[in-house]
Coordinates of C-alpha atoms in Angstrom, one line a residue:
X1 CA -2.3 -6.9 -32.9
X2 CA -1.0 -4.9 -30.1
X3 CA -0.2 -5.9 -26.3
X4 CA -2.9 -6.8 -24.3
X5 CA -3.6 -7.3 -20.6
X6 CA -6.4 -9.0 -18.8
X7 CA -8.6 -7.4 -16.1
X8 CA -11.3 -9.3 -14.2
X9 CA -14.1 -7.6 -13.3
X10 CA -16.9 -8.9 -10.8
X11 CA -20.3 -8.2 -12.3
X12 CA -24.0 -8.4 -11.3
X13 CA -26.0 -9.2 -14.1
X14 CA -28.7 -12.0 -15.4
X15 CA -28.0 -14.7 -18.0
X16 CA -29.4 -13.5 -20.7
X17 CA -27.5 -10.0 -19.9
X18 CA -23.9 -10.9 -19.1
X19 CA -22.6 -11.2 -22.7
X20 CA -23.9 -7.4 -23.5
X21 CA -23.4 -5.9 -20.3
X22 CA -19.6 -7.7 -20.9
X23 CA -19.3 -5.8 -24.2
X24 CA -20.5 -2.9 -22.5
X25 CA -17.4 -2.8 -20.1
X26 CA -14.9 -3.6 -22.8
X27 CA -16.2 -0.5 -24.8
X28 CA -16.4 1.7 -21.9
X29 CA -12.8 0.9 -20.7
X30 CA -11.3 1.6 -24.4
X31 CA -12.9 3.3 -26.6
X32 CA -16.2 4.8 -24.6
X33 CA -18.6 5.1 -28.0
X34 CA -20.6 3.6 -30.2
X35 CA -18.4 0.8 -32.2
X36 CA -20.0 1.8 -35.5
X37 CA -18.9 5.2 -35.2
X38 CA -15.4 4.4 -36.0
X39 CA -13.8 3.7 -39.2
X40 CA -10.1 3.0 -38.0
X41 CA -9.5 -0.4 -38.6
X42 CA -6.3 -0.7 -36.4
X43 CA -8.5 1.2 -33.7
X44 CA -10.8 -1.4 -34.2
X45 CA -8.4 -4.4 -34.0
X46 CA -5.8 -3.0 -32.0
X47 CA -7.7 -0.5 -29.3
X48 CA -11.2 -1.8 -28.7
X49 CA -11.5 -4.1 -25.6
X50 CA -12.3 -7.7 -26.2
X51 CA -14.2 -9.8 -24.0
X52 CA -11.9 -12.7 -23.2
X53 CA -14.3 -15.0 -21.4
X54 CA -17.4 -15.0 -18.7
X55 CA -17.3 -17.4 -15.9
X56 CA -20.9 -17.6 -13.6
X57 CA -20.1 -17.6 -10.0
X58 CA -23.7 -17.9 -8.9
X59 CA -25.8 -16.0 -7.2
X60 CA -26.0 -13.8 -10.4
X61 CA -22.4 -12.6 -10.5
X62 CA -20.1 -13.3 -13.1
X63 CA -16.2 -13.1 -13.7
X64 CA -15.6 -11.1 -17.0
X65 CA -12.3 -11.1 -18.0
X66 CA -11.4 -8.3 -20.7
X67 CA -8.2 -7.5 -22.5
X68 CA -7.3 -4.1 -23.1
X69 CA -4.2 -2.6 -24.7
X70 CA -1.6 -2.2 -23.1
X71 CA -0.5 1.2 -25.3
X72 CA -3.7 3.1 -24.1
X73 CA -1.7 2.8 -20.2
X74 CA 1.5 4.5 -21.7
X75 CA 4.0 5.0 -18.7
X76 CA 1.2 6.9 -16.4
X77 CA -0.1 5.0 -13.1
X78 CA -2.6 7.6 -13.5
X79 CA -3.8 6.3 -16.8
X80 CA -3.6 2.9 -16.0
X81 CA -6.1 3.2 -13.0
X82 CA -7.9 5.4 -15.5
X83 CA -8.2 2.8 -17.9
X84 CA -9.0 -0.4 -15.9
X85 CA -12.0 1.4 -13.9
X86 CA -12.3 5.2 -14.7
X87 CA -16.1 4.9 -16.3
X88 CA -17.0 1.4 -15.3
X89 CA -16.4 2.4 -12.0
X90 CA -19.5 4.8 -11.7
X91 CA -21.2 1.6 -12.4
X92 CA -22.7 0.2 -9.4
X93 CA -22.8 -3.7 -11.1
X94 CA -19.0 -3.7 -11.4
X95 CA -15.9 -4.5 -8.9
X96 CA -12.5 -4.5 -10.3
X97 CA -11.5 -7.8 -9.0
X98 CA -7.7 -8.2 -10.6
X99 CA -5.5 -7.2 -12.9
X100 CA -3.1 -9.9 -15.0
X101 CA 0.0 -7.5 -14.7
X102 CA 2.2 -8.4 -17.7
X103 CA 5.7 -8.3 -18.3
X104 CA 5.6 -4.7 -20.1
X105 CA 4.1 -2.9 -17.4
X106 CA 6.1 -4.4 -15.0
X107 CA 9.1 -3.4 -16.7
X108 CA 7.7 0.4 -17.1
X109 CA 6.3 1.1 -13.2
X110 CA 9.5 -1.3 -12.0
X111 CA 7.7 -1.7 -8.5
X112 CA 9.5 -1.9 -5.2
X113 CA 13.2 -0.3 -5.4
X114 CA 14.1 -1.2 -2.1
X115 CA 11.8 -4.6 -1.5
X116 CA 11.9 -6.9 1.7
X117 CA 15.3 -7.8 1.3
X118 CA 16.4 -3.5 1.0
X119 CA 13.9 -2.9 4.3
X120 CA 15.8 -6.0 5.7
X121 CA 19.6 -4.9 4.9
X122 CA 18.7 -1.6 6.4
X123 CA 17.5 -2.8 9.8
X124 CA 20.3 -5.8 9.4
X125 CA 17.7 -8.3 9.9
X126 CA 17.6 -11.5 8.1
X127 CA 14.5 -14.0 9.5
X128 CA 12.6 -12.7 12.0
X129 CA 9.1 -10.9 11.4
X130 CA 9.6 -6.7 11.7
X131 CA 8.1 -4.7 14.2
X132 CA 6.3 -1.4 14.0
X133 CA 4.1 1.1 15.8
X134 CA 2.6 4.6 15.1
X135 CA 2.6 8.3 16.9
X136 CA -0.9 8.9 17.8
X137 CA -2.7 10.7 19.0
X138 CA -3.8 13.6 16.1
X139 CA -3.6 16.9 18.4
X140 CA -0.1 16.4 20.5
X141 CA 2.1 19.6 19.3
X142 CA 5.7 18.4 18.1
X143 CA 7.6 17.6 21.5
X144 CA 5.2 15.2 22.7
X145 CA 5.1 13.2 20.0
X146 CA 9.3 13.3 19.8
X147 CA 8.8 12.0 23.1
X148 CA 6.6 9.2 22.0
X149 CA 8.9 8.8 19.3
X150 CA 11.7 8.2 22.1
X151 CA 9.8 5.5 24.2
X152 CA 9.0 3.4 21.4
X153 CA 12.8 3.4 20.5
X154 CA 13.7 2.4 23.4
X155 CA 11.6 -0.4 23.2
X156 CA 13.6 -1.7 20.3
X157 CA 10.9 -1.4 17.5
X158 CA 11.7 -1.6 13.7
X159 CA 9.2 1.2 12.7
X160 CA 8.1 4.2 14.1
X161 CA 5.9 5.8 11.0
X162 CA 3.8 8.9 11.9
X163 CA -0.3 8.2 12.0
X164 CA -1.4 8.4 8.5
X165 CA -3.8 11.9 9.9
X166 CA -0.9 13.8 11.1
X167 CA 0.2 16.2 8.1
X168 CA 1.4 19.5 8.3
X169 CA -1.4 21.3 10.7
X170 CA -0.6 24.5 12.8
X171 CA -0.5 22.5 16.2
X172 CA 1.9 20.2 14.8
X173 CA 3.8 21.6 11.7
X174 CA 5.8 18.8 9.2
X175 CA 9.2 20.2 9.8
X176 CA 9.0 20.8 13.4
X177 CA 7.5 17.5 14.5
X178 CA 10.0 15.1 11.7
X179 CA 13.0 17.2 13.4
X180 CA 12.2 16.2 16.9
X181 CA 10.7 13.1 15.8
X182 CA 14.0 12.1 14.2
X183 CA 16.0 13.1 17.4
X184 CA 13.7 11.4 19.7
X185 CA 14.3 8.3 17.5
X186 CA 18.5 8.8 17.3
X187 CA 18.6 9.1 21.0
X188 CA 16.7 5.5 21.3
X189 CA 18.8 4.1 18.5
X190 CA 22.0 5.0 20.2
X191 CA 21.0 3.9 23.8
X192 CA 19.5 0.3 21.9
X193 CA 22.4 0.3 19.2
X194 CA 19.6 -0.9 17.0
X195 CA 18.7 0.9 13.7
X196 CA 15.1 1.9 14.5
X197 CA 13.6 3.8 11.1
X198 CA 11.5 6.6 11.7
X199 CA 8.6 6.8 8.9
X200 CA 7.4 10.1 8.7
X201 CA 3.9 10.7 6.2
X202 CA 4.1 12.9 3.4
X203 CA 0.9 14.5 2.7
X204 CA -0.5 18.0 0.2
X205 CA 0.6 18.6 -3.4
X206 CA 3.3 17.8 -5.4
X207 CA 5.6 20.7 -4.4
X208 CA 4.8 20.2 -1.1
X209 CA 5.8 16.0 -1.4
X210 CA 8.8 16.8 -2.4
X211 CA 9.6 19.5 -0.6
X212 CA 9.0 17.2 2.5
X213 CA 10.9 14.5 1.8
X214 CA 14.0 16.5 1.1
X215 CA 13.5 17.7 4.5
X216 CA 13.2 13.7 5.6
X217 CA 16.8 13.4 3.8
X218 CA 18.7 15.7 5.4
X219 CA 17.1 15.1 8.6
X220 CA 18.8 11.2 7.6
X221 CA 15.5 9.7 7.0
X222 CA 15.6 6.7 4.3
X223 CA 11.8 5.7 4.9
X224 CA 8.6 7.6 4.1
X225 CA 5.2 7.2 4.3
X226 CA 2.1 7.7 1.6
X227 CA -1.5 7.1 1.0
X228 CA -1.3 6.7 -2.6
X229 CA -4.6 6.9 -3.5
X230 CA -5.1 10.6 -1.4
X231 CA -2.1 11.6 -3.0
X232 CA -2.0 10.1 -6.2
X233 CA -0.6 7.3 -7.8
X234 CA 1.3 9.5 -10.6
X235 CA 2.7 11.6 -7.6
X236 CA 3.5 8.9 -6.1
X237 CA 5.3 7.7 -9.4
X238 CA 7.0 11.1 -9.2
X239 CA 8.8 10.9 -6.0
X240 CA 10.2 7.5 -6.4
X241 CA 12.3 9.1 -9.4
X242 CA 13.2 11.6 -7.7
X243 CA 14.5 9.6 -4.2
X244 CA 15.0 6.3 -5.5
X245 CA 17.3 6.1 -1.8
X246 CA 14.2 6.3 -0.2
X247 CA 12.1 3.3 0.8
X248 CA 8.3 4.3 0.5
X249 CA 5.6 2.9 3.1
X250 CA 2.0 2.8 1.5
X251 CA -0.9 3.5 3.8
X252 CA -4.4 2.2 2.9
X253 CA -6.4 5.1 3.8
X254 CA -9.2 5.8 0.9
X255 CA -8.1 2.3 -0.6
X256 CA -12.3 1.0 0.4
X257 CA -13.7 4.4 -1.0
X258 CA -13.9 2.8 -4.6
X259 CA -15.2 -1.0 -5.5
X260 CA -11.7 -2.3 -6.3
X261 CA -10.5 -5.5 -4.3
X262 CA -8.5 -4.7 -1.8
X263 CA -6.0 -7.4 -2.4
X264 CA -5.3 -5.8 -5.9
X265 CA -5.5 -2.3 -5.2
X266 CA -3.3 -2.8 -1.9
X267 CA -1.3 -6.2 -2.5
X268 CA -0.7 -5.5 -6.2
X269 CA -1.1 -2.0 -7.9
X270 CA 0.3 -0.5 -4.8
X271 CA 3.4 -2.5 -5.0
X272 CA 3.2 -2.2 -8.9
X273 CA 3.8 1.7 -8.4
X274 CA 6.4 1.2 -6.1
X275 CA 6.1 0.8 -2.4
X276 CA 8.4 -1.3 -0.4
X277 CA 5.6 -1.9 2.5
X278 CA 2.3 -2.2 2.2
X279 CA 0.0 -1.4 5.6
X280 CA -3.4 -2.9 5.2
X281 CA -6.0 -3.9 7.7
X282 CA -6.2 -7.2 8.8
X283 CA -8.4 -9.6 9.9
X284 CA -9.8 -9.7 13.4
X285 CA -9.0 -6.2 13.8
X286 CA -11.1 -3.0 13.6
X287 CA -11.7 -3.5 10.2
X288 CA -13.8 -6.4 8.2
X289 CA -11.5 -7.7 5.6
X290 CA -11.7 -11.8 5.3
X291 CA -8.9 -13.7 6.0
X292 CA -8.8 -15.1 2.4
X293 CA -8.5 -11.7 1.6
X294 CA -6.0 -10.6 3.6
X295 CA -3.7 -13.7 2.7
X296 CA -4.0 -13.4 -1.3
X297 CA -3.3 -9.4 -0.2
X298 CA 0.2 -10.3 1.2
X299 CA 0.4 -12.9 -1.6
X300 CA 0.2 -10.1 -4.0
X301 CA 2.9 -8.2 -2.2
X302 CA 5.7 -10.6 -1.6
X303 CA 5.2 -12.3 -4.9
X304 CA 8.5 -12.3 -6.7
X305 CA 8.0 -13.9 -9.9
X306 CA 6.8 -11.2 -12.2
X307 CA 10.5 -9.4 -12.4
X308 CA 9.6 -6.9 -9.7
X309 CA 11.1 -6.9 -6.0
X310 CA 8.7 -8.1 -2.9
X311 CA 7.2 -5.7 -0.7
X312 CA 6.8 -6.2 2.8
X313 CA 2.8 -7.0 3.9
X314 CA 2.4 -4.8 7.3
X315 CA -0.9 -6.0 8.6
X316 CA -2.4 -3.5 11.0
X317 CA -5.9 -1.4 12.0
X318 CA -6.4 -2.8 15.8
X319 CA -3.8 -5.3 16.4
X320 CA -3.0 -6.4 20.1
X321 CA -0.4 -7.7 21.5
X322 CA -1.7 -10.7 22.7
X323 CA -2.8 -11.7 18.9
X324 CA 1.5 -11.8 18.1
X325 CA 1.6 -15.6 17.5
X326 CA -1.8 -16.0 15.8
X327 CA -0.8 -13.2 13.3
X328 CA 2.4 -14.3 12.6
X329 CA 1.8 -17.8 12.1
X330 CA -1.1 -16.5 9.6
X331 CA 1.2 -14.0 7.4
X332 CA 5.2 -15.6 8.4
X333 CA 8.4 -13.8 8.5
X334 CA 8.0 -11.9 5.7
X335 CA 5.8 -9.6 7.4
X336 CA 5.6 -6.4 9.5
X337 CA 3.7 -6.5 12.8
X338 CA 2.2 -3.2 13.3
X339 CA 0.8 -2.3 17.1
X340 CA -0.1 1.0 17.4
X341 CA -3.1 2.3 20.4
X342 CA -2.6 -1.6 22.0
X343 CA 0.9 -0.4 23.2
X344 CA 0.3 3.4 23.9
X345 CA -2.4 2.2 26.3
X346 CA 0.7 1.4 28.5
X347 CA 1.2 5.4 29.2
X348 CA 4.1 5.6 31.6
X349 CA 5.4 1.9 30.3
X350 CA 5.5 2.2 26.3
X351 CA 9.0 1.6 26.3
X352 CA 8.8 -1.9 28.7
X353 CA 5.2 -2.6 26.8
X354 CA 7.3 -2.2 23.6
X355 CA 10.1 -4.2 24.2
X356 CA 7.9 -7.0 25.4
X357 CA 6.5 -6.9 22.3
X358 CA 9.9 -6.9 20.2
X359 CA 10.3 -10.2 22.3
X360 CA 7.4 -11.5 21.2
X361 CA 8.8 -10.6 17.2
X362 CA 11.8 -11.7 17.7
X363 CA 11.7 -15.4 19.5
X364 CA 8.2 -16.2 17.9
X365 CA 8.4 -19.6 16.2
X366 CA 6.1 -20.4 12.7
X367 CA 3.6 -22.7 14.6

């Protein structure tokens, strides 16, 4: 018998459907054909999903939990998305609730390289919840946001990472806005003395992902920023062996497009591919994830006891400044704080607004 791992899938069906409509899924995700139709008996035994159990939830949703084997995923993030929810997920019955990620796999997409403790060592931080903000807005040509960039630094943020919509456009070209960006950022690191990290986002084809983070590298850059499921998660996969120096952010954008939970799309299979920080949107924000949600999300991340490192939960989508101590006494230390339009709305007095809010980081105590 060959590996297998679990996947749980939430499914609407009736009673007296669940166990074929179960079947159903376990076919579709392995072999996608009629079982009768084959006369490979290790296919059979070693390749054909099995239905591992069906729990009712009520309501006329059901848990089905399903093992597939673990050699159709090979060594391909691509596949293994491919193979958890390719077919079934054209299927309007089915959510991909959560994947049991076994030792195998964790040993073959490694996760994290740098982890909290590498985003921590960098910054030469060791308790305190990290700070972060963003460059908006879409539309400012290079030198204003290098400005931006500036003001934040000064305010003695963590994190400056570009807005996940700024790319490589004509009013705002890559290599002209991470140069200035990363000058704006040096000249508030050495007037702070503190190690602010500018994130810049990577964004178009292969080629052009690596192209731009060797620019990020010789511009000194050791953090970048992707969406991995605009880009890819086999891209992604690609440019963490080529710069396993650099620590990679993962943005969320796209991650609600498909019916996969968001606390294993963003907490676990992000961090299975390899980013050290995971930005998601949290509770009481802009966007409408639960707070159940968005705890078992940063769960997912920091988790440490599968062999892989812990990657840092970055809550974010419409945080305020006045929310610091509710947010941080809901996620803990182990988190990044990530303010973006609340502090720009200071205009003239980012840098002050900024450094109130690094105050706020920095003496909160876990109430």
């Amino acid at each position: 018998m060959s590996g297998r791992f679990t996947v749980t899938y939430r499914v609407r069906a009736t009673a007296a459907a669940i166990d074929a409509r179960a079947q159903g899924i376990a076919v579709e995700q392995s072999v996608e054909m009629p079982l009768g139709a084959i006369d490979d008996e290790t296919v059979l035994s070693d390749i054909v999903g099995a239905v591992e159990g069906i729990d009712d939830l009520g309501d006329g949703i059901f848990a089905v939990r399903i093992g597939l084997a673990t050699a159709t995923v090979g060594d391909d993030a691509g596949q293994l998305l491919n193979m958890v929810f390719g077919n079934t997920s054209l299927h309007e019955d089915v959510v991909l609730q959560d994947i049991a990620i076994p030792g195998s796999l964790a040993e073959t997409f490694v996760g994290p390289r740098q982890g909290i403790a590498g985003l921590r060592r960098r910054l030469k931080l060791q308790k305190r919840a990290l700070t972060g903000s963003a460059l908006k807005p879409q539309g400012l040509p290079p030198e204003r946001l290098a400005a931006l960039a500036e003001q934040l630094a000064y305010g003695g943020l963590d994190f400056i990472k570009d807005d996940h919509g700024l790319a490589d456009q004509r009013y705002s070209h890559f290599a002209e806005r991470v140069r200035a960006c990363a000058a704006g950022v040096a000249r508030g690191v050495l007037a702070t003395g503190h190690p602010t990290r500018y994130v810049p986002s990577l964004t178009g084809n292969l080629d052009l992902l690596r192209a731009h983070a060797t620019l990020a590298r010789k511009e000194g850059l050791d953090c970048v920023m992707l969406a991995p499921m605009i880009c890819g998660f086999p891209a992604m996969q690609a440019l963490l062996r080529d710069f396993p120096d650099m620590a990679f952010f993962a943005h969320p954008s796209l991650g609600g497009a498909a019916r996969i939970a968001p606390e294993l799309l963003i907490g676990k299979l992000f961090r299975l591919i390899g980013a050290d920080a995971v930005i998601f949107p949290s509770f009481g924000g802009r966007f409408g994830y639960s707070r159940e949600t968005c705890r078992q999300l940063a769960n997912n991340a920091r988790r440490q006891d599968d062999g892989m490192k812990a990657a840092l939960p970055v809550p974010a989508g419409g945080m305020t400044l006045d929310r610091t101590t509710e947010i941080l006494d809901f996620y803990g230390p182990d988190t990044m704080l990530l303010i973006g339009g609340n502090l720009l709305m200071a205009r003239d007095g980012i840098s002050g607004e900024t450094e109130r809010f690094a105050r706020a980081v920095a003496g909160h105590v876990v109430g």
